[in-house]
mmCIF file of C-alpha atoms in Angstrom:
data_model
loop_
_atom_site.group_PDB
_atom_site.id
_atom_site.type_symbol
_atom_site.label_atom_id
_atom_site.label_comp_id
_atom_site.label_asym_id
_atom_site.label_seq_id
_atom_site.Cartn_x
_atom_site.Cartn_y
_atom_site.Cartn_z
ATOM 1 C CA MET A 338 176.998 44.915 121.462
ATOM 2 C CA SER A 339 176.151 41.932 123.865
ATOM 3 C CA GLU A 340 175.463 44.354 126.647
ATOM 4 C CA ALA A 341 172.752 46.174 124.808
ATOM 5 C CA SER A 342 171.097 42.843 123.942
ATOM 6 C CA ASP A 343 171.187 41.968 127.592
ATOM 7 C CA VAL A 344 169.508 45.060 128.740
ATOM 8 C CA THR A 345 166.650 44.826 126.077
ATOM 9 C CA GLN A 346 166.259 41.169 126.989
ATOM 10 C CA GLU A 347 165.811 41.690 130.811
ATOM 11 C CA LYS A 348 163.150 44.470 129.836
ATOM 12 C CA GLN A 349 161.067 42.283 128.146
ATOM 13 C CA PRO A 350 158.072 40.847 129.816
ATOM 14 C CA THR A 351 158.151 37.143 130.495
ATOM 15 C CA ILE A 352 154.902 35.043 130.651
ATOM 16 C CA THR A 353 155.245 32.829 133.754
ATOM 17 C CA PRO A 354 152.604 30.550 135.286
ATOM 18 C CA LEU A 355 152.040 33.087 138.088
ATOM 19 C CA ARG A 356 151.464 35.752 135.665
ATOM 20 C CA VAL A 357 148.798 33.696 133.748
ATOM 21 C CA VAL A 358 147.069 33.136 137.102
ATOM 22 C CA ILE A 359 146.930 36.792 137.509
ATOM 23 C CA ALA A 360 145.412 37.242 134.143
ATOM 24 C CA LEU A 361 142.897 34.720 134.923
ATOM 25 C CA CYS A 362 141.797 36.366 138.218
ATOM 26 C CA LEU A 363 141.394 39.572 136.440
ATOM 27 C CA PHE A 364 139.701 38.184 133.351
ATOM 28 C CA ALA A 365 137.048 35.811 134.969
ATOM 29 C CA PRO A 366 134.736 38.543 136.019
ATOM 30 C CA PHE A 367 134.410 39.959 132.556
ATOM 31 C CA VAL A 368 133.695 36.662 131.075
ATOM 32 C CA ALA A 369 131.079 35.930 133.668
ATOM 33 C CA MET A 370 129.166 39.348 133.190
ATOM 34 C CA LEU A 371 129.571 39.108 129.396
ATOM 35 C CA TRP A 372 128.010 35.789 129.140
ATOM 36 C CA VAL A 373 124.267 37.102 130.127
ATOM 37 C CA SER A 374 122.430 34.067 128.728
ATOM 38 C CA SER A 375 123.853 32.167 131.595
ATOM 39 C CA TYR A 376 122.167 34.512 134.344
ATOM 40 C CA ALA A 377 119.277 36.006 132.288
ATOM 41 C CA LYS A 378 116.769 34.292 134.748
ATOM 42 C CA VAL A 379 114.512 35.116 137.645
ATOM 43 C CA GLU A 380 114.549 31.625 139.294
ATOM 44 C CA PRO A 381 116.016 30.517 141.759
ATOM 45 C CA LEU A 382 115.035 33.137 144.086
ATOM 46 C CA PHE A 383 117.391 34.251 146.872
ATOM 47 C CA ALA A 384 115.437 36.023 149.879
ATOM 48 C CA GLY A 385 112.955 37.129 147.359
ATOM 49 C CA ILE A 386 115.376 38.502 144.935
ATOM 50 C CA PRO A 387 115.683 37.102 141.378
ATOM 51 C CA PHE A 388 118.765 35.303 140.251
ATOM 52 C CA PHE A 389 119.469 37.934 137.721
ATOM 53 C CA TYR A 390 120.053 40.585 140.340
ATOM 54 C CA TRP A 391 121.576 38.481 143.261
ATOM 55 C CA TYR A 392 124.022 36.790 140.706
ATOM 56 C CA GLN A 393 125.415 40.108 139.639
ATOM 57 C CA MET A 394 125.689 41.240 143.507
ATOM 58 C CA LEU A 395 127.726 38.264 144.048
ATOM 59 C CA TRP A 396 130.119 38.697 141.526
ATOM 60 C CA VAL A 397 130.689 42.121 142.989
ATOM 61 C CA LEU A 398 132.362 40.389 145.908
ATOM 62 C CA ILE A 399 133.778 37.758 143.722
ATOM 63 C CA SER A 400 135.367 40.485 141.361
ATOM 64 C CA THR A 401 136.591 42.194 144.608
ATOM 65 C CA ALA A 402 138.211 38.830 145.937
ATOM 66 C CA LEU A 403 139.883 38.055 142.697
ATOM 67 C CA THR A 404 141.339 41.577 142.094
ATOM 68 C CA MET A 405 142.891 41.231 145.680
ATOM 69 C CA ILE A 406 144.436 38.081 144.993
ATOM 70 C CA ALA A 407 145.849 39.110 141.817
ATOM 71 C CA TYR A 408 147.024 42.264 143.660
ATOM 72 C CA LYS A 409 148.792 40.080 146.163
ATOM 73 C CA LEU A 410 150.075 37.619 143.588
ATOM 74 C CA TRP A 411 151.520 40.863 141.468
ATOM 75 C CA GLN A 412 153.232 41.976 144.305
ATOM 76 C CA LEU A 413 154.944 38.506 144.887
ATOM 77 C CA ASP A 414 156.005 38.499 141.266
ATOM 78 C CA GLN A 415 157.437 41.613 141.644
ATOM 79 C CA ARG A 416 159.511 40.844 144.616
ATOM 80 C CA ALA A 417 160.649 37.656 142.996
ATOM 81 C CA ARG A 418 161.954 39.239 139.870
ATOM 82 C CA LYS A 419 163.841 41.839 142.012
ATOM 83 C CA GLY A 420 165.374 39.066 143.890
ATOM 84 C CA GLY A 421 163.913 40.285 147.161
ATOM 85 C CA ASP A 422 162.312 38.236 149.808
ATOM 86 C CA ALA A 423 158.945 36.420 148.772
ATOM 87 C CA ARG A 424 156.974 37.262 151.920
#
């Protein structure tokens, strides 16, 4: 009976600080884009482009970087859970 409980206990996901960072990396762009009142303005202009547009394009780059960071952290987390090297 204890073997069955050990198997089910291993399969349950655990919340670790690394996984919290991964979640924040993936969640931040959604918060930034859904909080429209923070960027629904024309000023300041950047190369003649209103803030509304360049802010959103900046978040495309930021989202890409955050997704890449989350992916690399996830790989690190999975290697650590499997007991492999954490390169």
